[in-house]
mmCIF file of C-alpha atoms in Angstrom:
data_model
loop_
_atom_site.group_PDB
_atom_site.id
_atom_site.type_symbol
_atom_site.label_atom_id
_atom_site.label_comp_id
_atom_site.label_asym_id
_atom_site.label_seq_id
_atom_site.Cartn_x
_atom_site.Cartn_y
_atom_site.Cartn_z
ATOM 1 C CA MET A 1 -7.511 11.532 -10.666
ATOM 2 C CA ARG A 2 -8.729 10.188 -7.426
ATOM 3 C CA VAL A 3 -7.704 6.893 -5.853
ATOM 4 C CA VAL A 4 -8.773 4.901 -2.861
ATOM 5 C CA ILE A 5 -5.825 2.755 -1.808
ATOM 6 C CA GLN A 6 -6.338 -0.145 0.556
ATOM 7 C CA ARG A 7 -3.551 -2.206 2.047
ATOM 8 C CA VAL A 8 -4.707 -5.792 1.709
ATOM 9 C CA SER A 9 -3.666 -9.238 2.851
ATOM 10 C CA GLU A 10 -5.600 -10.627 -0.116
ATOM 11 C CA ALA A 11 -7.823 -9.299 -2.896
ATOM 12 C CA SER A 12 -9.488 -10.403 -6.111
ATOM 13 C CA VAL A 13 -11.640 -9.116 -8.947
ATOM 14 C CA ILE A 14 -14.292 -10.967 -10.916
ATOM 15 C CA ALA A 15 -15.373 -9.134 -14.085
ATOM 16 C CA ASP A 16 -18.356 -10.374 -16.058
ATOM 17 C CA GLY A 17 -18.144 -13.664 -14.158
ATOM 18 C CA ILE A 18 -14.417 -14.246 -14.829
ATOM 19 C CA LYS A 19 -11.677 -13.878 -12.203
ATOM 20 C CA THR A 20 -9.310 -11.322 -13.743
ATOM 21 C CA ALA A 21 -6.983 -10.699 -10.798
ATOM 22 C CA GLU A 22 -6.003 -12.172 -7.467
ATOM 23 C CA ILE A 23 -3.236 -11.129 -5.074
ATOM 24 C CA GLY A 24 -1.949 -11.741 -1.584
ATOM 25 C CA LEU A 25 -0.223 -8.944 0.342
ATOM 26 C CA GLY A 26 -0.347 -5.656 -1.509
ATOM 27 C CA LEU A 27 -2.615 -2.823 -2.591
ATOM 28 C CA MET A 28 -6.128 -2.645 -3.974
ATOM 29 C CA ILE A 29 -6.455 0.627 -5.864
ATOM 30 C CA LEU A 30 -9.788 2.026 -7.003
ATOM 31 C CA LEU A 31 -9.109 4.650 -9.699
ATOM 32 C CA GLY A 32 -11.472 7.446 -10.705
ATOM 33 C CA ILE A 33 -10.572 9.511 -13.760
ATOM 34 C CA GLU A 34 -11.865 13.046 -14.199
ATOM 35 C CA GLN A 35 -12.477 14.889 -17.474
ATOM 36 C CA ASN A 36 -9.456 17.164 -17.125
ATOM 37 C CA ASP A 37 -6.916 14.592 -15.900
ATOM 38 C CA THR A 38 -3.612 14.401 -17.776
ATOM 39 C CA GLU A 39 -0.429 12.335 -18.154
ATOM 40 C CA ASP A 40 1.095 14.594 -15.484
ATOM 41 C CA ASP A 41 -1.545 13.390 -13.016
ATOM 42 C CA ILE A 42 -0.602 9.794 -13.831
ATOM 43 C CA SER A 43 3.136 10.315 -13.289
ATOM 44 C CA TRP A 44 2.637 12.164 -10.015
ATOM 45 C CA LEU A 45 0.157 9.605 -8.695
ATOM 46 C CA VAL A 46 2.248 6.564 -9.635
ATOM 47 C CA ALA A 47 5.296 8.038 -7.877
ATOM 48 C CA LYS A 48 3.189 8.788 -4.798
ATOM 49 C CA ILE A 49 1.710 5.269 -4.679
ATOM 50 C CA ILE A 50 5.048 3.496 -5.169
ATOM 51 C CA GLY A 51 6.618 5.604 -2.424
ATOM 52 C CA LEU A 52 3.840 5.292 0.173
ATOM 53 C CA ARG A 53 5.348 3.859 3.337
ATOM 54 C CA ILE A 54 2.316 1.966 4.612
ATOM 55 C CA PHE A 55 3.674 -1.535 5.184
ATOM 56 C CA ASP A 56 5.093 -2.637 8.520
ATOM 57 C CA ASP A 57 8.804 -2.892 9.120
ATOM 58 C CA SER A 58 10.348 -5.411 11.549
ATOM 59 C CA ALA A 59 9.326 -3.195 14.486
ATOM 60 C CA GLY A 60 5.685 -3.188 13.357
ATOM 61 C CA VAL A 61 5.816 0.450 12.240
ATOM 62 C CA MET A 62 4.325 1.514 8.894
ATOM 63 C CA ASN A 63 7.634 2.427 7.304
ATOM 64 C CA LEU A 64 8.020 0.404 4.094
ATOM 65 C CA PRO A 65 6.785 0.991 0.539
ATOM 66 C CA ILE A 66 5.297 -1.783 -1.561
ATOM 67 C CA THR A 67 8.565 -2.178 -3.469
ATOM 68 C CA GLU A 68 10.350 -3.290 -0.297
ATOM 69 C CA ILE A 69 7.840 -5.934 0.737
ATOM 70 C CA GLY A 70 7.418 -7.581 -2.666
ATOM 71 C CA GLY A 71 3.685 -6.880 -2.691
ATOM 72 C CA ASP A 72 1.294 -6.911 -5.616
ATOM 73 C CA ILE A 73 -1.265 -4.413 -6.871
ATOM 74 C CA ILE A 74 -4.735 -4.588 -8.379
ATOM 75 C CA VAL A 75 -6.191 -1.498 -10.094
ATOM 76 C CA VAL A 76 -9.931 -1.231 -10.714
ATOM 77 C CA SER A 77 -11.550 1.652 -12.595
ATOM 78 C CA GLN A 78 -14.317 3.315 -10.609
ATOM 79 C CA PHE A 79 -15.968 6.389 -12.094
ATOM 80 C CA THR A 80 -18.210 6.697 -9.022
ATOM 81 C CA LEU A 81 -15.248 8.156 -7.094
ATOM 82 C CA HIS A 82 -16.144 11.443 -8.825
ATOM 83 C CA ALA A 83 -19.787 11.401 -7.709
ATOM 84 C CA SER A 84 -21.236 14.737 -6.720
ATOM 85 C CA THR A 85 -23.895 14.559 -4.027
ATOM 86 C CA LYS A 86 -24.448 18.291 -3.499
ATOM 87 C CA LYS A 87 -27.983 18.354 -4.856
ATOM 88 C CA GLY A 88 -30.648 15.752 -4.228
ATOM 89 C CA ASN A 89 -30.128 12.090 -3.492
ATOM 90 C CA ARG A 90 -29.096 10.851 -6.908
ATOM 91 C CA PRO A 91 -25.332 11.245 -7.414
ATOM 92 C CA SER A 92 -24.141 13.108 -10.495
ATOM 93 C CA TYR A 93 -21.113 11.800 -12.376
ATOM 94 C CA ILE A 94 -20.697 14.828 -14.643
ATOM 95 C CA ARG A 95 -17.025 15.275 -13.636
ATOM 96 C CA ALA A 96 -16.074 11.686 -14.457
ATOM 97 C CA ALA A 97 -14.234 11.305 -17.759
ATOM 98 C CA LYS A 98 -16.081 9.806 -20.704
ATOM 99 C CA PRO A 99 -14.906 6.310 -21.721
ATOM 100 C CA GLU A 100 -13.012 7.540 -24.803
ATOM 101 C CA ILE A 101 -10.757 9.589 -22.474
ATOM 102 C CA ALA A 102 -10.878 7.415 -19.379
ATOM 103 C CA VAL A 103 -9.865 4.137 -21.051
ATOM 104 C CA VAL A 104 -6.689 5.661 -22.482
ATOM 105 C CA LEU A 105 -5.690 7.223 -19.146
ATOM 106 C CA TYR A 106 -6.597 4.075 -17.211
ATOM 107 C CA GLU A 107 -4.413 1.915 -19.469
ATOM 108 C CA ARG A 108 -1.568 4.439 -19.260
ATOM 109 C CA PHE A 109 -1.849 4.468 -15.458
ATOM 110 C CA VAL A 110 -1.647 0.667 -15.346
ATOM 111 C CA ASP A 111 1.350 0.694 -17.715
ATOM 112 C CA GLU A 112 3.255 3.276 -15.642
ATOM 113 C CA LEU A 113 2.451 1.487 -12.398
ATOM 114 C CA THR A 114 3.580 -1.830 -13.914
ATOM 115 C CA PHE A 115 6.864 -0.242 -14.982
ATOM 116 C CA ALA A 116 7.411 1.366 -11.565
ATOM 117 C CA LEU A 117 6.632 -1.843 -9.664
ATOM 118 C CA GLN A 118 8.619 -3.951 -12.161
ATOM 119 C CA LYS A 119 5.961 -6.653 -12.290
ATOM 120 C CA PRO A 120 2.459 -7.128 -13.700
ATOM 121 C CA ILE A 121 -0.484 -5.301 -12.155
ATOM 122 C CA GLY A 122 -3.821 -7.058 -11.758
ATOM 123 C CA THR A 123 -6.861 -5.309 -13.203
ATOM 124 C CA GLY A 124 -10.547 -5.602 -13.712
ATOM 125 C CA ILE A 125 -12.153 -4.900 -17.083
ATOM 126 C CA PHE A 126 -12.937 -1.257 -17.759
ATOM 127 C CA GLY A 127 -16.703 -0.693 -17.787
ATOM 128 C CA ALA A 128 -17.568 -4.265 -16.836
ATOM 129 C CA ASP A 129 -19.758 -5.385 -13.964
ATOM 130 C CA MET A 130 -17.152 -6.275 -11.347
ATOM 131 C CA LYS A 131 -17.150 -7.955 -7.980
ATOM 132 C CA VAL A 132 -14.225 -6.797 -5.861
ATOM 133 C CA ALA A 133 -13.266 -8.780 -2.773
ATOM 134 C CA LEU A 134 -10.552 -7.855 -0.305
ATOM 135 C CA VAL A 135 -9.322 -8.225 3.217
ATOM 136 C CA ASN A 136 -8.235 -4.759 4.323
ATOM 137 C CA ASP A 137 -5.062 -5.190 6.376
ATOM 138 C CA GLY A 138 -4.840 -2.821 9.308
ATOM 139 C CA PRO A 139 -7.267 -1.448 8.257
ATOM 140 C CA VAL A 140 -5.285 0.969 6.109
ATOM 141 C CA THR A 141 -7.226 3.048 3.585
ATOM 142 C CA ILE A 142 -5.848 6.200 1.945
ATOM 143 C CA VAL A 143 -7.547 8.597 -0.469
ATOM 144 C CA ILE A 144 -5.400 10.665 -2.840
ATOM 145 C CA ASP A 145 -6.662 13.273 -5.307
ATOM 146 C CA THR A 146 -4.217 14.729 -7.813
ATOM 147 C CA LYS A 147 -6.102 18.036 -7.646
ATOM 148 C CA ASN A 148 -5.025 18.397 -3.992
ATOM 149 C CA ARG A 149 -1.239 18.163 -4.328
ATOM 150 C CA GLU A 150 -0.381 21.126 -2.110
#
């Protein structure tokens, strides 16, 4: 699994013309699921995201996790995070999980993140045409790949 995490002051998702999520301070997470991702990847990634100390404390230092600032999260599926651009100019998405695998893992990821945050997570609609809007706060953008844990 690969995620792009952005600390936001506001964010929203419109899927197939319908606003499906909108938050203030929190995280916008773009999630790419690979063919060989597992439940273990989900558990590790959720723990890492919940524990990331990327919000400012009273001294203005990035020292607080999302759980301490009361922030919200939106998760959007994005298979293009697994694009391979090694050959030619047209990206290959051969490593991205097929929908029958990806949907199950995406929903499980959202469920585990919801449980860890102890409040609902905003989402897009898997496979839909989505318009994602955000104001990156900082800017703070972090990329995490579960295949690079060491």
